[in-house]
Amino acid sequence: MNLLELAGESVRAALEALAVAAPAWLAGQVDVAEFAHRYGPRVDGWRMPSSQTKRDRLAQVFGQDALALCRAAWAPGVPGWIREIESVRLLRQILVQTYYLHTDTRGREVIKKRAADDEGVPPGQLRLASPYDPDARWAAKGEDLFWMGYKVKLPLDHGHLETGT
């Protein structure tokens, strides 16, 4: 998943979990029909707009939706178990690592996507790469092999190597 897919799929995962665990609460927080349309199908690169402008706008929408869900879940009086749903906790962490809030020249609060060079992102060992598995990470070997998942180093048992002699 790229960062845009991660942001959207994180909102989708939290919505799905909340729809099962707290459907009445969720219906009071979001426009269910609108969110079902936007987050019904899995968020992936095949369905993303080709225009960078449209992709940037979609990133903004994902960030606004994530922020709205997190603010609702952490609002005073909300049962604490809502915040303990794993996909809701992960949504909050992905929101913080992917976006930041700032105030524009008109004094409005604006959510912006983080850029590694400007606003910084967490180091790879801390950065979530999946809304479904908090232990999965991006990894690379060489210049051509990239994956999201796990990297394991196994000790080499020299006693069982064949030398060919």
PDB file of C-alpha atoms in Angstrom:
ATOM      1  CA  MET A   1       0.000   0.000   0.000  1.00  0.00           C
ATOM      2  CA  ASN A   2       1.200   3.481  -0.747  1.00  0.00           C
ATOM      3  CA  LEU A   3       0.417   6.264   1.736  1.00  0.00           C
ATOM      4  CA  LEU A   4      -2.826   7.220  -0.014  1.00  0.00           C
ATOM      5  CA  GLU A   5      -4.066   3.631   0.010  1.00  0.00           C
ATOM      6  CA  LEU A   6      -2.992   3.251   3.646  1.00  0.00           C
ATOM      7  CA  ALA A   7      -4.911   6.369   4.672  1.00  0.00           C
ATOM      8  CA  GLY A   8      -8.098   5.317   2.886  1.00  0.00           C
ATOM      9  CA  GLU A   9      -7.962   1.673   3.856  1.00  0.00           C
ATOM     10  CA  SER A  10      -7.364   2.660   7.506  1.00  0.00           C
ATOM     11  CA  VAL A  11     -10.602   4.659   7.519  1.00  0.00           C
ATOM     12  CA  ARG A  12     -12.380   1.770   5.805  1.00  0.00           C
ATOM     13  CA  ALA A  13     -11.082  -0.772   8.355  1.00  0.00           C
ATOM     14  CA  ALA A  14     -12.189   1.391  11.288  1.00  0.00           C
ATOM     15  CA  LEU A  15     -15.617   1.967   9.731  1.00  0.00           C
ATOM     16  CA  GLU A  16     -16.120  -1.764   9.192  1.00  0.00           C
ATOM     17  CA  ALA A  17     -15.162  -2.582  12.775  1.00  0.00           C
ATOM     18  CA  LEU A  18     -17.362   0.183  14.165  1.00  0.00           C
ATOM     19  CA  ALA A  19     -20.293  -0.899  11.968  1.00  0.00           C
ATOM     20  CA  VAL A  20     -20.146  -4.304  13.663  1.00  0.00           C
ATOM     21  CA  ALA A  21     -19.275  -3.247  17.229  1.00  0.00           C
ATOM     22  CA  ALA A  22     -21.194   0.037  17.545  1.00  0.00           C
ATOM     23  CA  PRO A  23     -23.564   0.558  14.587  1.00  0.00           C
ATOM     24  CA  ALA A  24     -25.877   3.000  16.391  1.00  0.00           C
ATOM     25  CA  TRP A  25     -22.949   5.081  17.649  1.00  0.00           C
ATOM     26  CA  LEU A  26     -21.372   5.131  14.179  1.00  0.00           C
ATOM     27  CA  ALA A  27     -24.657   6.194  12.533  1.00  0.00           C
ATOM     28  CA  GLY A  28     -24.710   9.195  14.873  1.00  0.00           C
ATOM     29  CA  GLN A  29     -21.189  10.210  13.842  1.00  0.00           C
ATOM     30  CA  VAL A  30     -21.038   9.889  10.049  1.00  0.00           C
ATOM     31  CA  ASP A  31     -23.273  10.026   6.997  1.00  0.00           C
ATOM     32  CA  VAL A  32     -23.500   6.259   6.614  1.00  0.00           C
ATOM     33  CA  ALA A  33     -24.669   6.350   2.965  1.00  0.00           C
ATOM     34  CA  GLU A  34     -21.859   8.705   1.922  1.00  0.00           C
ATOM     35  CA  PHE A  35     -19.212   6.745   3.798  1.00  0.00           C
ATOM     36  CA  ALA A  36     -20.542   3.430   2.444  1.00  0.00           C
ATOM     37  CA  HIS A  37     -20.189   4.809  -1.082  1.00  0.00           C
ATOM     38  CA  ARG A  38     -16.682   6.164  -0.467  1.00  0.00           C
ATOM     39  CA  TYR A  39     -15.332   3.244   1.597  1.00  0.00           C
ATOM     40  CA  GLY A  40     -17.442   0.296   0.405  1.00  0.00           C
ATOM     41  CA  PRO A  41     -14.894  -1.249  -1.949  1.00  0.00           C
ATOM     42  CA  ARG A  42     -11.360  -1.907  -0.764  1.00  0.00           C
ATOM     43  CA  VAL A  43      -9.098   1.117  -1.254  1.00  0.00           C
ATOM     44  CA  ASP A  44      -6.369   0.160  -3.710  1.00  0.00           C
ATOM     45  CA  GLY A  45      -4.218   1.667  -6.423  1.00  0.00           C
ATOM     46  CA  TRP A  46      -6.298   0.204  -9.240  1.00  0.00           C
ATOM     47  CA  ARG A  47      -9.269   2.417  -8.358  1.00  0.00           C
ATOM     48  CA  MET A  48      -7.304   5.590  -7.613  1.00  0.00           C
ATOM     49  CA  PRO A  49      -7.694   8.603  -9.877  1.00  0.00           C
ATOM     50  CA  SER A  50      -4.892   9.001 -12.410  1.00  0.00           C
ATOM     51  CA  SER A  51      -4.663  12.782 -11.963  1.00  0.00           C
ATOM     52  CA  GLN A  52      -2.280  13.936  -9.208  1.00  0.00           C
ATOM     53  CA  THR A  53      -4.692  16.784  -8.374  1.00  0.00           C
ATOM     54  CA  LYS A  54      -7.528  14.298  -7.819  1.00  0.00           C
ATOM     55  CA  ARG A  55      -5.264  12.018  -5.802  1.00  0.00           C
ATOM     56  CA  ASP A  56      -4.256  14.959  -3.601  1.00  0.00           C
ATOM     57  CA  ARG A  57      -7.928  15.834  -3.087  1.00  0.00           C
ATOM     58  CA  LEU A  58      -8.707  12.214  -2.188  1.00  0.00           C
ATOM     59  CA  ALA A  59      -5.846  12.240   0.338  1.00  0.00           C
ATOM     60  CA  GLN A  60      -7.412  15.355   1.855  1.00  0.00           C
ATOM     61  CA  VAL A  61     -10.821  13.636   2.094  1.00  0.00           C
ATOM     62  CA  PHE A  62      -9.293  10.524   3.693  1.00  0.00           C
ATOM     63  CA  GLY A  63      -7.496  12.727   6.230  1.00  0.00           C
ATOM     64  CA  GLN A  64     -10.627  14.724   7.059  1.00  0.00           C
ATOM     65  CA  ASP A  65     -12.667  11.539   7.487  1.00  0.00           C
ATOM     66  CA  ALA A  66      -9.981   9.944   9.676  1.00  0.00           C
ATOM     67  CA  LEU A  67      -9.775  13.070  11.821  1.00  0.00           C
ATOM     68  CA  ALA A  68     -13.568  13.225  12.203  1.00  0.00           C
ATOM     69  CA  LEU A  69     -13.729   9.564  13.269  1.00  0.00           C
ATOM     70  CA  CYS A  70     -10.873   9.933  15.738  1.00  0.00           C
ATOM     71  CA  ARG A  71     -12.307  13.098  17.243  1.00  0.00           C
ATOM     72  CA  ALA A  72     -15.670  11.376  17.648  1.00  0.00           C
ATOM     73  CA  ALA A  73     -14.072   8.279  19.246  1.00  0.00           C
ATOM     74  CA  TRP A  74     -11.988  10.354  21.692  1.00  0.00           C
ATOM     75  CA  ALA A  75     -14.759  12.828  22.547  1.00  0.00           C
ATOM     76  CA  PRO A  76     -15.783  13.186  26.202  1.00  0.00           C
ATOM     77  CA  GLY A  77     -18.516  10.778  27.196  1.00  0.00           C
ATOM     78  CA  VAL A  78     -17.794   8.214  24.491  1.00  0.00           C
ATOM     79  CA  PRO A  79     -17.432   4.716  25.943  1.00  0.00           C
ATOM     80  CA  GLY A  80     -13.750   3.838  26.267  1.00  0.00           C
ATOM     81  CA  TRP A  81     -14.181   0.484  24.552  1.00  0.00           C
ATOM     82  CA  ILE A  82     -14.790   2.314  21.250  1.00  0.00           C
ATOM     83  CA  ARG A  83     -11.216   3.624  21.404  1.00  0.00           C
ATOM     84  CA  GLU A  84      -9.912   0.149  22.264  1.00  0.00           C
ATOM     85  CA  ILE A  85     -11.097  -1.403  18.992  1.00  0.00           C
ATOM     86  CA  GLU A  86      -7.814  -2.244  17.275  1.00  0.00           C
ATOM     87  CA  SER A  87      -8.676  -0.707  13.904  1.00  0.00           C
ATOM     88  CA  VAL A  88      -9.754   2.528  15.634  1.00  0.00           C
ATOM     89  CA  ARG A  89      -6.454   2.679  17.560  1.00  0.00           C
ATOM     90  CA  LEU A  90      -4.520   1.971  14.363  1.00  0.00           C
ATOM     91  CA  LEU A  91      -6.506   4.630  12.492  1.00  0.00           C
ATOM     92  CA  ARG A  92      -5.416   7.195  15.056  1.00  0.00           C
ATOM     93  CA  GLN A  93      -1.766   6.156  14.770  1.00  0.00           C
ATOM     94  CA  ILE A  94      -1.884   6.181  10.957  1.00  0.00           C
ATOM     95  CA  LEU A  95      -3.601   9.583  11.039  1.00  0.00           C
ATOM     96  CA  VAL A  96      -0.777  11.032  13.152  1.00  0.00           C
ATOM     97  CA  GLN A  97       1.981   9.488  11.024  1.00  0.00           C
ATOM     98  CA  THR A  98       0.380  10.525   7.702  1.00  0.00           C
ATOM     99  CA  TYR A  99      -1.167  13.948   8.398  1.00  0.00           C
ATOM    100  CA  TYR A 100      -0.674  17.031  10.518  1.00  0.00           C
ATOM    101  CA  LEU A 101      -2.932  19.914  11.522  1.00  0.00           C
ATOM    102  CA  HIS A 102      -2.055  23.542  11.020  1.00  0.00           C
ATOM    103  CA  THR A 103      -3.868  26.869  10.947  1.00  0.00           C
ATOM    104  CA  ASP A 104      -4.102  28.655   7.611  1.00  0.00           C
ATOM    105  CA  THR A 105      -3.898  32.419   7.051  1.00  0.00           C
ATOM    106  CA  ARG A 106      -7.639  32.780   7.722  1.00  0.00           C
ATOM    107  CA  GLY A 107      -7.305  31.063  11.092  1.00  0.00           C
ATOM    108  CA  ARG A 108      -8.965  27.824   9.935  1.00  0.00           C
ATOM    109  CA  GLU A 109      -7.688  24.445  11.028  1.00  0.00           C
ATOM    110  CA  VAL A 110      -6.470  22.496   7.997  1.00  0.00           C
ATOM    111  CA  ILE A 111      -5.336  18.896   7.772  1.00  0.00           C
ATOM    112  CA  LYS A 112      -2.358  18.321   5.469  1.00  0.00           C
ATOM    113  CA  LYS A 113      -0.530  15.228   4.283  1.00  0.00           C
ATOM    114  CA  ARG A 114       2.962  14.896   5.756  1.00  0.00           C
ATOM    115  CA  ALA A 115       5.964  15.033   3.473  1.00  0.00           C
ATOM    116  CA  ALA A 116       9.080  13.188   4.591  1.00  0.00           C
ATOM    117  CA  ASP A 117      11.302  16.129   3.664  1.00  0.00           C
ATOM    118  CA  ASP A 118       9.187  18.843   5.291  1.00  0.00           C
ATOM    119  CA  GLU A 119       6.996  17.667   8.180  1.00  0.00           C
ATOM    120  CA  GLY A 120       8.779  14.398   8.833  1.00  0.00           C
ATOM    121  CA  VAL A 121       7.454  10.890   9.137  1.00  0.00           C
ATOM    122  CA  PRO A 122       8.239   8.279  11.763  1.00  0.00           C
ATOM    123  CA  PRO A 123      11.231   6.020  11.132  1.00  0.00           C
ATOM    124  CA  GLY A 124      10.437   2.786   9.302  1.00  0.00           C
ATOM    125  CA  GLN A 125      10.631   0.566  12.376  1.00  0.00           C
ATOM    126  CA  LEU A 126       7.831   2.617  14.008  1.00  0.00           C
ATOM    127  CA  ARG A 127       5.730   3.517  10.967  1.00  0.00           C
ATOM    128  CA  LEU A 128       2.621   1.418  10.395  1.00  0.00           C
ATOM    129  CA  ALA A 129       2.297  -0.016   6.886  1.00  0.00           C
ATOM    130  CA  SER A 130      -1.053  -1.794   7.233  1.00  0.00           C
ATOM    131  CA  PRO A 131      -4.324  -1.084   9.038  1.00  0.00           C
ATOM    132  CA  TYR A 132      -4.724  -4.840   9.555  1.00  0.00           C
ATOM    133  CA  ASP A 133      -1.351  -5.868  10.948  1.00  0.00           C
ATOM    134  CA  PRO A 134       0.531  -3.477  13.243  1.00  0.00           C
ATOM    135  CA  ASP A 135       3.699  -5.598  12.946  1.00  0.00           C
ATOM    136  CA  ALA A 136       4.003  -5.490   9.137  1.00  0.00           C
ATOM    137  CA  ARG A 137       6.608  -3.075   7.745  1.00  0.00           C
ATOM    138  CA  TRP A 138       7.938  -1.979   4.381  1.00  0.00           C
ATOM    139  CA  ALA A 139      11.192  -3.667   3.477  1.00  0.00           C
ATOM    140  CA  ALA A 140      13.604  -3.695   0.572  1.00  0.00           C
ATOM    141  CA  LYS A 141      16.463  -5.803  -0.683  1.00  0.00           C
ATOM    142  CA  GLY A 142      18.614  -4.206  -3.309  1.00  0.00           C
ATOM    143  CA  GLU A 143      17.131  -1.663  -5.673  1.00  0.00           C
ATOM    144  CA  ASP A 144      14.439  -3.818  -7.261  1.00  0.00           C
ATOM    145  CA  LEU A 145      12.817  -5.888  -4.504  1.00  0.00           C
ATOM    146  CA  PHE A 146      10.272  -4.196  -2.188  1.00  0.00           C
ATOM    147  CA  TRP A 147       7.538  -5.678  -0.037  1.00  0.00           C
ATOM    148  CA  MET A 148       5.272  -5.048   2.897  1.00  0.00           C
ATOM    149  CA  GLY A 149       5.308  -7.711   5.547  1.00  0.00           C
ATOM    150  CA  TYR A 150       8.154  -9.166   7.544  1.00  0.00           C
ATOM    151  CA  LYS A 151      11.887  -9.514   7.248  1.00  0.00           C
ATOM    152  CA  VAL A 152      13.495 -12.348   9.170  1.00  0.00           C
ATOM    153  CA  LYS A 153      17.210 -13.049   9.497  1.00  0.00           C
ATOM    154  CA  LEU A 154      17.964 -16.688  10.088  1.00  0.00           C
ATOM    155  CA  PRO A 155      21.271 -17.880  11.494  1.00  0.00           C
ATOM    156  CA  LEU A 156      23.316 -19.901   9.055  1.00  0.00           C
ATOM    157  CA  ASP A 157      24.151 -23.361  10.344  1.00  0.00           C
ATOM    158  CA  HIS A 158      27.684 -23.825   9.016  1.00  0.00           C
ATOM    159  CA  GLY A 159      27.795 -27.439  10.134  1.00  0.00           C
ATOM    160  CA  HIS A 160      25.345 -28.480   7.423  1.00  0.00           C
ATOM    161  CA  LEU A 161      26.842 -26.674   4.447  1.00  0.00           C
ATOM    162  CA  GLU A 162      28.141 -28.694   1.570  1.00  0.00           C
ATOM    163  CA  THR A 163      31.433 -27.455   0.256  1.00  0.00           C
ATOM    164  CA  GLY A 164      31.474 -29.359  -3.015  1.00  0.00           C
ATOM    165  CA  THR A 165      34.861 -30.964  -2.259  1.00  0.00           C
TER     166      THR A 165
END
